[in-house]
mmCIF file of C-alpha atoms in Angstrom:
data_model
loop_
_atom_site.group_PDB
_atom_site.id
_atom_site.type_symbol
_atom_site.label_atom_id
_atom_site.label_comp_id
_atom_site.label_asym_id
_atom_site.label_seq_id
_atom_site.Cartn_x
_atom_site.Cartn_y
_atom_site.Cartn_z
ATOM 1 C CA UNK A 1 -105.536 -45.814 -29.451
ATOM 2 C CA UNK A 2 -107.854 -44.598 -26.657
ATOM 3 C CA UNK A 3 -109.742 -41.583 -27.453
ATOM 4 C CA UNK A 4 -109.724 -38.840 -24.610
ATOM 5 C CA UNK A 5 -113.153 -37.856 -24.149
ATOM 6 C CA UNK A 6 -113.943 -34.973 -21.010
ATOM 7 C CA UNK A 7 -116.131 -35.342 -18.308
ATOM 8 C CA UNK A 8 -119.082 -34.015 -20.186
ATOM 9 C CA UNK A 9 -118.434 -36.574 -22.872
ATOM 10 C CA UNK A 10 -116.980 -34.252 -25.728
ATOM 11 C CA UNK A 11 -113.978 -35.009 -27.749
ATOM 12 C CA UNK A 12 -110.891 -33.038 -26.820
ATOM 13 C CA UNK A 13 -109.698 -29.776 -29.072
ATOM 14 C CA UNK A 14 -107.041 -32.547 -30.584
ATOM 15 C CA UNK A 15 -109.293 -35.056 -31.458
ATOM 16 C CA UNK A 16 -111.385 -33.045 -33.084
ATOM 17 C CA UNK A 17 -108.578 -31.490 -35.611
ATOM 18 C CA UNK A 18 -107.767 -35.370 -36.213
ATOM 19 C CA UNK A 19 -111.050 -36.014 -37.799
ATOM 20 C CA UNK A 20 -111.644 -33.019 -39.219
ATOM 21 C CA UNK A 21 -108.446 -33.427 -41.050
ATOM 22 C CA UNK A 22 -109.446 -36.897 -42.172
ATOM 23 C CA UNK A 23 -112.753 -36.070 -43.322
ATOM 24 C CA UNK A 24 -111.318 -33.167 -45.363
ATOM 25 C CA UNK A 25 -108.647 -35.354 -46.688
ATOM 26 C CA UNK A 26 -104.791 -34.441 -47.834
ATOM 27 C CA UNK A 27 -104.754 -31.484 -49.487
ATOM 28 C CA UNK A 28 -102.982 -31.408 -52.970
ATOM 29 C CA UNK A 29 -100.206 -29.223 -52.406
ATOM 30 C CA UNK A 30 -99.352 -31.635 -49.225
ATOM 31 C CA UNK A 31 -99.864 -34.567 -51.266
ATOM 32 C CA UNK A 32 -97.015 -33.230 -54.045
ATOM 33 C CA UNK A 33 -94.429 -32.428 -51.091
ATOM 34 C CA UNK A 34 -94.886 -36.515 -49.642
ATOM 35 C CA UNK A 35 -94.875 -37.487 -53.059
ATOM 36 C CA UNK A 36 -91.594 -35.299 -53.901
ATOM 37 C CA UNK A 37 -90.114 -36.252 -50.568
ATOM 38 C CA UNK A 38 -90.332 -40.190 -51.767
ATOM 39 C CA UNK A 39 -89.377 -39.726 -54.984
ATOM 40 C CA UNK A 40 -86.133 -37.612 -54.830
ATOM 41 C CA UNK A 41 -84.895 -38.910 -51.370
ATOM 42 C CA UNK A 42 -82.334 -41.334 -53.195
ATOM 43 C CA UNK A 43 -81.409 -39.002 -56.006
ATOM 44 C CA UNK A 44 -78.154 -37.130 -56.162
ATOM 45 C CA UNK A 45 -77.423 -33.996 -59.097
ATOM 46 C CA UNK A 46 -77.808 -35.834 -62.884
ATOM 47 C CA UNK A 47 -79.436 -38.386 -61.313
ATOM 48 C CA UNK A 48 -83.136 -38.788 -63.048
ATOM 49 C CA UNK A 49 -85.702 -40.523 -61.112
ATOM 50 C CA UNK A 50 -86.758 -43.340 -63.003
ATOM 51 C CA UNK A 51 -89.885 -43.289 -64.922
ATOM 52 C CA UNK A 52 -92.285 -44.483 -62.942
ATOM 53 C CA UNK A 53 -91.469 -42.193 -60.019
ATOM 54 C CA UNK A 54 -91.376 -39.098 -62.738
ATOM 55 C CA UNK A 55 -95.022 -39.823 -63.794
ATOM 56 C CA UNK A 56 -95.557 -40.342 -59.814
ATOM 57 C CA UNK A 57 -94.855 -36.629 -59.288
ATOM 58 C CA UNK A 58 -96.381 -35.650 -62.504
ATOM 59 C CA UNK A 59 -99.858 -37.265 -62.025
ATOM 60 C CA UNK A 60 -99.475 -34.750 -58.761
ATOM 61 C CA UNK A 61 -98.945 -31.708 -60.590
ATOM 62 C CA UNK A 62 -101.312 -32.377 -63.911
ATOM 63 C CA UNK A 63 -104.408 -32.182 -61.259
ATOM 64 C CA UNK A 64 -103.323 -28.869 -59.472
ATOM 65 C CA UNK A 65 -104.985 -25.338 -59.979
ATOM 66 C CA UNK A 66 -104.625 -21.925 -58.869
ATOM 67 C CA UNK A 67 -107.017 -23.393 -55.953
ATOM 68 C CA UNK A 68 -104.569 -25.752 -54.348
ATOM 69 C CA UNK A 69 -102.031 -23.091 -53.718
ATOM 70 C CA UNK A 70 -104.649 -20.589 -52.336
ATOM 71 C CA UNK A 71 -103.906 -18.189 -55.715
ATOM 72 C CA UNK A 72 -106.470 -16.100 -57.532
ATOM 73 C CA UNK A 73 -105.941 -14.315 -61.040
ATOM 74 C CA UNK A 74 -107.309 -11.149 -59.394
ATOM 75 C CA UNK A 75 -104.136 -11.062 -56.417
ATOM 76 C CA UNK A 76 -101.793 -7.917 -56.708
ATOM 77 C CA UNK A 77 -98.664 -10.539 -57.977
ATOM 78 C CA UNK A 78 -100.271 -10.552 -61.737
ATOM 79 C CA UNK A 79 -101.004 -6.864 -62.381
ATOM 80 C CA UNK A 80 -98.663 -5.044 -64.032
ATOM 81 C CA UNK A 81 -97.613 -1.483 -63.111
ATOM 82 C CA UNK A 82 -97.004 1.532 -65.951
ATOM 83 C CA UNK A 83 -93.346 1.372 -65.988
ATOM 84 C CA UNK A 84 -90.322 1.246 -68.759
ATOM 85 C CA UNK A 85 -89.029 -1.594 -67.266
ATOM 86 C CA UNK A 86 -90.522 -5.650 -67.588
ATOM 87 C CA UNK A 87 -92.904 -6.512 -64.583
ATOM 88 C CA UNK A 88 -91.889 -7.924 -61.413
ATOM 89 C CA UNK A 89 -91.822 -11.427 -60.635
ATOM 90 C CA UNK A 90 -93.088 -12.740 -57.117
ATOM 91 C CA UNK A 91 -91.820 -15.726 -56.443
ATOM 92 C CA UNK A 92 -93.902 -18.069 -53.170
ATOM 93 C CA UNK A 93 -91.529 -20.694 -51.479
ATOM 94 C CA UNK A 94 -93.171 -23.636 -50.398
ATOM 95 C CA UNK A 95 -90.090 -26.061 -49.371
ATOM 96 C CA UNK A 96 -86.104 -26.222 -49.958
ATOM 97 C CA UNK A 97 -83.874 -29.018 -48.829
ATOM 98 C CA UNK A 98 -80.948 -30.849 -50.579
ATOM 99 C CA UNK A 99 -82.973 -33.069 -52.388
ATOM 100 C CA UNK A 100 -85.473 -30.614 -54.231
ATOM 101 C CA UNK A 101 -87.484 -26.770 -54.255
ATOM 102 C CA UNK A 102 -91.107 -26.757 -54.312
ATOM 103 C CA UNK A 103 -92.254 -22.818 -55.388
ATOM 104 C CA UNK A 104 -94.482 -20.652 -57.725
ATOM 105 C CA UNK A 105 -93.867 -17.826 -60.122
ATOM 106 C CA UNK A 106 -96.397 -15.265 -60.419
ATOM 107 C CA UNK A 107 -95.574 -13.617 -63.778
ATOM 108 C CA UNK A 108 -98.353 -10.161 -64.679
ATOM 109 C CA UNK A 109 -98.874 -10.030 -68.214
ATOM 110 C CA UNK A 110 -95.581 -9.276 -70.317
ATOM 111 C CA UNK A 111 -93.284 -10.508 -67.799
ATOM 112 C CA UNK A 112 -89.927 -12.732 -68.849
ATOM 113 C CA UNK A 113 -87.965 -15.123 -66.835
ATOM 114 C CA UNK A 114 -85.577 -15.239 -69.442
ATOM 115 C CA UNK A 115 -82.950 -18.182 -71.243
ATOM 116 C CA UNK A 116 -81.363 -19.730 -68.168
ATOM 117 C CA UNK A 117 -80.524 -23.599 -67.529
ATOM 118 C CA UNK A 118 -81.127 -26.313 -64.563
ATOM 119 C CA UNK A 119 -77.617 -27.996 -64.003
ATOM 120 C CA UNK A 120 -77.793 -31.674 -63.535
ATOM 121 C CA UNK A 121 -81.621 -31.208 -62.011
ATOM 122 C CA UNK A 122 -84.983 -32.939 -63.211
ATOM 123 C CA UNK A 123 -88.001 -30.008 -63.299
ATOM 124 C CA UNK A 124 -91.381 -30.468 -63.239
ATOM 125 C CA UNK A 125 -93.235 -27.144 -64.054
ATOM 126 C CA UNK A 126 -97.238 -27.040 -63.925
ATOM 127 C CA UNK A 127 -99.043 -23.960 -65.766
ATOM 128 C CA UNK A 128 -101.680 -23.313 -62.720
ATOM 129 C CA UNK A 129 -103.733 -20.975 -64.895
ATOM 130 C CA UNK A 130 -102.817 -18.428 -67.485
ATOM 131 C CA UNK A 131 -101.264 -18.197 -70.902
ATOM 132 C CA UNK A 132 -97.678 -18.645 -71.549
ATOM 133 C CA UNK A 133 -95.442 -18.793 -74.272
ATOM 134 C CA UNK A 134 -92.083 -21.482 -73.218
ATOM 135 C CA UNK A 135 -88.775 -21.444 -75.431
ATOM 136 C CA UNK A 136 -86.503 -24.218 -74.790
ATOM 137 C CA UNK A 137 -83.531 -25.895 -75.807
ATOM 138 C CA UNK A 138 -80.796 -28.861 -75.238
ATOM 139 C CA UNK A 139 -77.094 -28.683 -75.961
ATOM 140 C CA UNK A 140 -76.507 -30.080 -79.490
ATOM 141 C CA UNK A 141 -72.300 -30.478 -78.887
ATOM 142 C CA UNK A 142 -72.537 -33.791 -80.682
ATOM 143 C CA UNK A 143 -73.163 -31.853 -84.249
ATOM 144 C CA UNK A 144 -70.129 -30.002 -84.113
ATOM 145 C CA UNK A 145 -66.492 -30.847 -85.756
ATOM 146 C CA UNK A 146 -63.960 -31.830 -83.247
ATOM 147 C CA UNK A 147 -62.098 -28.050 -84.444
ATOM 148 C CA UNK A 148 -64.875 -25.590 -85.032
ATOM 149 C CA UNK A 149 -63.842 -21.821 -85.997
ATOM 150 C CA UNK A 150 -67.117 -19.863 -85.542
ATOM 151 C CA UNK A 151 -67.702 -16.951 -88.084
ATOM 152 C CA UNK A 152 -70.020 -14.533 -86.544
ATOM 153 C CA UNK A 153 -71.994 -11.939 -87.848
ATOM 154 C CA UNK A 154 -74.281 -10.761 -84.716
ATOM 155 C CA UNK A 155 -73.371 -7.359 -84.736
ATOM 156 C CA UNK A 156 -69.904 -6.292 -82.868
ATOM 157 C CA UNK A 157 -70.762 -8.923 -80.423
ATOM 158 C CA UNK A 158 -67.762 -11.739 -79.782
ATOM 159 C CA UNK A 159 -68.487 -14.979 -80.595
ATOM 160 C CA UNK A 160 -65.746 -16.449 -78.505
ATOM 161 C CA UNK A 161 -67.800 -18.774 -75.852
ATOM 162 C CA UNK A 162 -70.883 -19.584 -78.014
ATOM 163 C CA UNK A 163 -71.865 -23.374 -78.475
ATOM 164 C CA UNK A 164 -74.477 -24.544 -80.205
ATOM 165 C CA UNK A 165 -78.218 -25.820 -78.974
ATOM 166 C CA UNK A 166 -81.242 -27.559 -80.457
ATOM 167 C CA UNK A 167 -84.702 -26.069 -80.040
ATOM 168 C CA UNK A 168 -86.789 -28.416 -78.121
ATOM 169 C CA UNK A 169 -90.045 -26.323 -77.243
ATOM 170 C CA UNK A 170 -91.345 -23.132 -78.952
ATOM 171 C CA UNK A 171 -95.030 -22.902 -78.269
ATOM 172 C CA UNK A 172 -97.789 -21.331 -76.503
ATOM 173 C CA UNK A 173 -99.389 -23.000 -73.532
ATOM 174 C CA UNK A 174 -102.946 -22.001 -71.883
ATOM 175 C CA UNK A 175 -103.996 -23.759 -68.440
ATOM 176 C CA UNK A 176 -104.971 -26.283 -67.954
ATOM 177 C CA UNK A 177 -102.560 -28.152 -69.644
ATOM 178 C CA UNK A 178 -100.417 -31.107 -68.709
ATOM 179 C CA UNK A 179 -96.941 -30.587 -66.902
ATOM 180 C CA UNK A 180 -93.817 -29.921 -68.754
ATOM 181 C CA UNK A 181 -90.438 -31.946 -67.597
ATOM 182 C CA UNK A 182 -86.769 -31.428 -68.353
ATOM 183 C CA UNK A 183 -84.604 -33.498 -67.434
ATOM 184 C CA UNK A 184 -80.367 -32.694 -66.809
ATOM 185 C CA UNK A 185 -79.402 -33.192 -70.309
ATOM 186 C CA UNK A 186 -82.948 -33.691 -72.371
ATOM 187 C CA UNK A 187 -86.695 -32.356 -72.368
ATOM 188 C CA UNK A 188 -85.318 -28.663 -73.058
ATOM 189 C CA UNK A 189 -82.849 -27.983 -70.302
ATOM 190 C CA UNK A 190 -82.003 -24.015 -71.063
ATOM 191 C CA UNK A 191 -85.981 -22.741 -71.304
ATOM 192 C CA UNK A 192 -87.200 -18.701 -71.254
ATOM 193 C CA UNK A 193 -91.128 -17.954 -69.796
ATOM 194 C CA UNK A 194 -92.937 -15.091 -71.125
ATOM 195 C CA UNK A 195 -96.463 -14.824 -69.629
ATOM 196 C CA UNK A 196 -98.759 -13.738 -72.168
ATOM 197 C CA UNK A 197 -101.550 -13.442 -69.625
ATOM 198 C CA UNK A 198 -101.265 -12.760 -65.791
ATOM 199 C CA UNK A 199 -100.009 -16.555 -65.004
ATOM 200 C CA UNK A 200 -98.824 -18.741 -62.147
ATOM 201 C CA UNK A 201 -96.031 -21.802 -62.332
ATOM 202 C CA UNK A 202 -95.588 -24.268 -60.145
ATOM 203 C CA UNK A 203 -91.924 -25.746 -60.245
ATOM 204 C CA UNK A 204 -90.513 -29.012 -58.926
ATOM 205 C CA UNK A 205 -87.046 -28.888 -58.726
ATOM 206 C CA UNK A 206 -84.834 -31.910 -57.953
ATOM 207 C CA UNK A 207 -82.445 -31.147 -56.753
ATOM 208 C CA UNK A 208 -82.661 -26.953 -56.343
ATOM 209 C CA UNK A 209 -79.678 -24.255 -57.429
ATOM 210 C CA UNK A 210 -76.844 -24.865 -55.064
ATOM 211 C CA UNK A 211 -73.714 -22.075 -55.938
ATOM 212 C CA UNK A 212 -71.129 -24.458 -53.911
ATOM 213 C CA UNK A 213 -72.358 -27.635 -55.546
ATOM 214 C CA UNK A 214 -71.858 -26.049 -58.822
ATOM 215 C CA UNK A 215 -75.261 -25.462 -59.444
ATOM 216 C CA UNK A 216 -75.102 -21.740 -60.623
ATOM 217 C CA UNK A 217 -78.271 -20.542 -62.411
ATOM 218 C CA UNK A 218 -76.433 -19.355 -65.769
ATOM 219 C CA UNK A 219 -78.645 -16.648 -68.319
ATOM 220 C CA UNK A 220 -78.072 -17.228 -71.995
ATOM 221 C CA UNK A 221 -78.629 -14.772 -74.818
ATOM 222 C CA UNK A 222 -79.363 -17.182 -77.913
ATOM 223 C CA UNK A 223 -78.583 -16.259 -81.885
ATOM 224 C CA UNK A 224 -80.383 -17.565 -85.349
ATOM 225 C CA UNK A 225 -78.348 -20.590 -86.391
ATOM 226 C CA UNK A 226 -77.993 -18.837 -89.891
ATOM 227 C CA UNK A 227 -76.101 -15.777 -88.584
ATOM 228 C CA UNK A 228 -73.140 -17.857 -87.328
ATOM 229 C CA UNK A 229 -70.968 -20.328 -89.805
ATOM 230 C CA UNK A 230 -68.628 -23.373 -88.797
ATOM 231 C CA UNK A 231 -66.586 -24.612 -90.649
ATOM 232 C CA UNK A 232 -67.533 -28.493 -90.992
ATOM 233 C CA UNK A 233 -70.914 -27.646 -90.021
ATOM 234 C CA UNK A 234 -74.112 -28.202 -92.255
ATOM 235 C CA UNK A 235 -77.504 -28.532 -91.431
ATOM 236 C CA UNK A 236 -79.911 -28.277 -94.026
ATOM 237 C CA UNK A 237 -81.471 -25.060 -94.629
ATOM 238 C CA UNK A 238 -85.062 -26.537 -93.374
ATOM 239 C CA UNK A 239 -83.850 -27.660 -90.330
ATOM 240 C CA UNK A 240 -81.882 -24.408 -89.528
ATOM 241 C CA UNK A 241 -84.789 -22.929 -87.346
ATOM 242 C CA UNK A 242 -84.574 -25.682 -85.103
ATOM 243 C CA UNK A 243 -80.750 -24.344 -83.773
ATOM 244 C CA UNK A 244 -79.439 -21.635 -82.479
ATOM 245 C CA UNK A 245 -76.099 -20.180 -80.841
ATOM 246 C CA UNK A 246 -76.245 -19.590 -76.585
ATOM 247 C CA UNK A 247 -73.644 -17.351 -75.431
ATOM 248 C CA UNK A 248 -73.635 -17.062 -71.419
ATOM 249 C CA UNK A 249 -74.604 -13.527 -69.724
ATOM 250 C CA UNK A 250 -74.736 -12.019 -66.304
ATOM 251 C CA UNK A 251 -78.186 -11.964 -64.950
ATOM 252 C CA UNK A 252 -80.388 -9.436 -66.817
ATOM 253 C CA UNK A 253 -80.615 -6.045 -64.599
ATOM 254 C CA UNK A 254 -84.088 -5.674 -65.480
ATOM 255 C CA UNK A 255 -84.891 -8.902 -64.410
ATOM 256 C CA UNK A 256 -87.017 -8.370 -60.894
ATOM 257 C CA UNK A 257 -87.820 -11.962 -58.630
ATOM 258 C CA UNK A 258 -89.260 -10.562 -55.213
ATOM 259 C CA UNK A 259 -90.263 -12.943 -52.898
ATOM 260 C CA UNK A 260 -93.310 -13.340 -50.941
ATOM 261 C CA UNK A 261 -95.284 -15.071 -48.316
ATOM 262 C CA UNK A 262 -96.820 -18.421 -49.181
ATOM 263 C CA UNK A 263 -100.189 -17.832 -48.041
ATOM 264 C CA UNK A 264 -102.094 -21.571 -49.705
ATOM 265 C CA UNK A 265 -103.085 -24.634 -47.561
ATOM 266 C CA UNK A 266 -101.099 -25.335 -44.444
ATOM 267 C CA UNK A 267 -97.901 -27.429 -45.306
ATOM 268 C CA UNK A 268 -96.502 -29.981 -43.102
ATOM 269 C CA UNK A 269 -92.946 -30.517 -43.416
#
């Protein structure tokens, strides 16, 4: 390609941004949406990429900071105001389309996103900095008699509409740490966030909510294994911890997403 040069012999304004780009190099957070762009462009809902293009996006993500997405601890999104109710959430949209969502949560200290589940999507979500405590869980259908009676004792609430789950993840995480990935019926589908320092997550989702699609972001409340009986149903007392009972709810009224401007490295879309 000829280069267009002016009369004095300087490179054009163009030009110029070309190289400059080149000897910068891709930025991170632009290198994650080509990657996410390849990966997902043949995958429909309960689809999972195969392995090799998981640990595609993944090697992505494990190398991101704070510093690829233009955050800082010390930004207005993680301090928490005096107030009775949990802190806000700010959530930064990078990219929607039908095949995934690139954003970030910016949880202050204390905040909860709490129980909810990813229908028939693959997530990738990378702890940018921060400490954070993640609860998780996968259905567990497959324990239960074919005609289950549940017995509850949680309290003058109705059992009718609980089923039962399997506790996948129920640890603390501090950054940097590698990226965490649930997949549409494994890897802890139904998970809960609770930032135990001002915190930032970076989520991959493939593909995003869609209401018409039937991907409806449901809220769970979950319930000790121990205070509900089946009949048919055992599971020895040392591996009771690792269930519990999830009973759907509305979306918490205390429960405060705002969004905001995306303000990192330029992406091209």
């Amino acid at each position: 390609m000829t280069e267009k040069i002016d009369r004095n012999g300087n490179e054009n304004g163009e030009l110029k941004k070309k190289r400059k780009r080149r000897k910068i190099g891709v930025s991170r957070v632009q290198k994650l949406y080509g990657t996410c762009k390849q990966v997902f462009a043949n995958c429909k809902p309960g689809v999972v990429p195969s392995p090799e293009n998981v640990e595609l996006v993944k090697a992505v993500l494990d190398k991101m900071t704070e510093a690829d997405v233009g955050l800082r601890p010390n930004m207005p999104y993680f301090k928490s105001k005096v107030s009775d109710r949990p802190p806000k959430i700010t959530y930064l949209h990078l990219h929607e389309c039908d095949k995934f969502s690139i954003g970030i949560f910016c949880l202050p200290p204390k905040a909860v996103i709490p129980l909810h589940n990813h229908p028939g999507m693959t997530v990738f979500s990378k702890l940018l900095f921060g400490k954070m405590h993640i609860k998780s869980y996968d259905w567990a259908d497959n324990l239960l008699p074919e005609s289950t009676t549940p017995n509850a004792n949680i309290s003058d609430r109705d059992c009718t509409g609980l089923r039962l789950a399997k506790l996948k993840v129920n640890s603390k995480f501090k950054a940097p740490c590698k990226t965490s990935i649930l997949y549409p019926a494994d890897g802890g589908n139904m998970h809960c966030f609770t930032a135990k320092t001002a915190c930032a997550v970076l989520d991959v989702l493939g593909p995003p909510y869609c209401d018409p699609e039937g991907r409806h972001c449901q809220y769970y409340y979950d319930f000790p294994f121990a205070n509900i009986s089946v009949n048919g149903l055992s599971v020895p007392e040392e591996e009771q911890s690792e269930y519990a009972w999830l009973k759907e709810r509305e979306k918490p009224e205390d429960l405060t997403v705002a969004g905001a401007l995306y303000s990192g490295p330029n992406l091209v879309q």
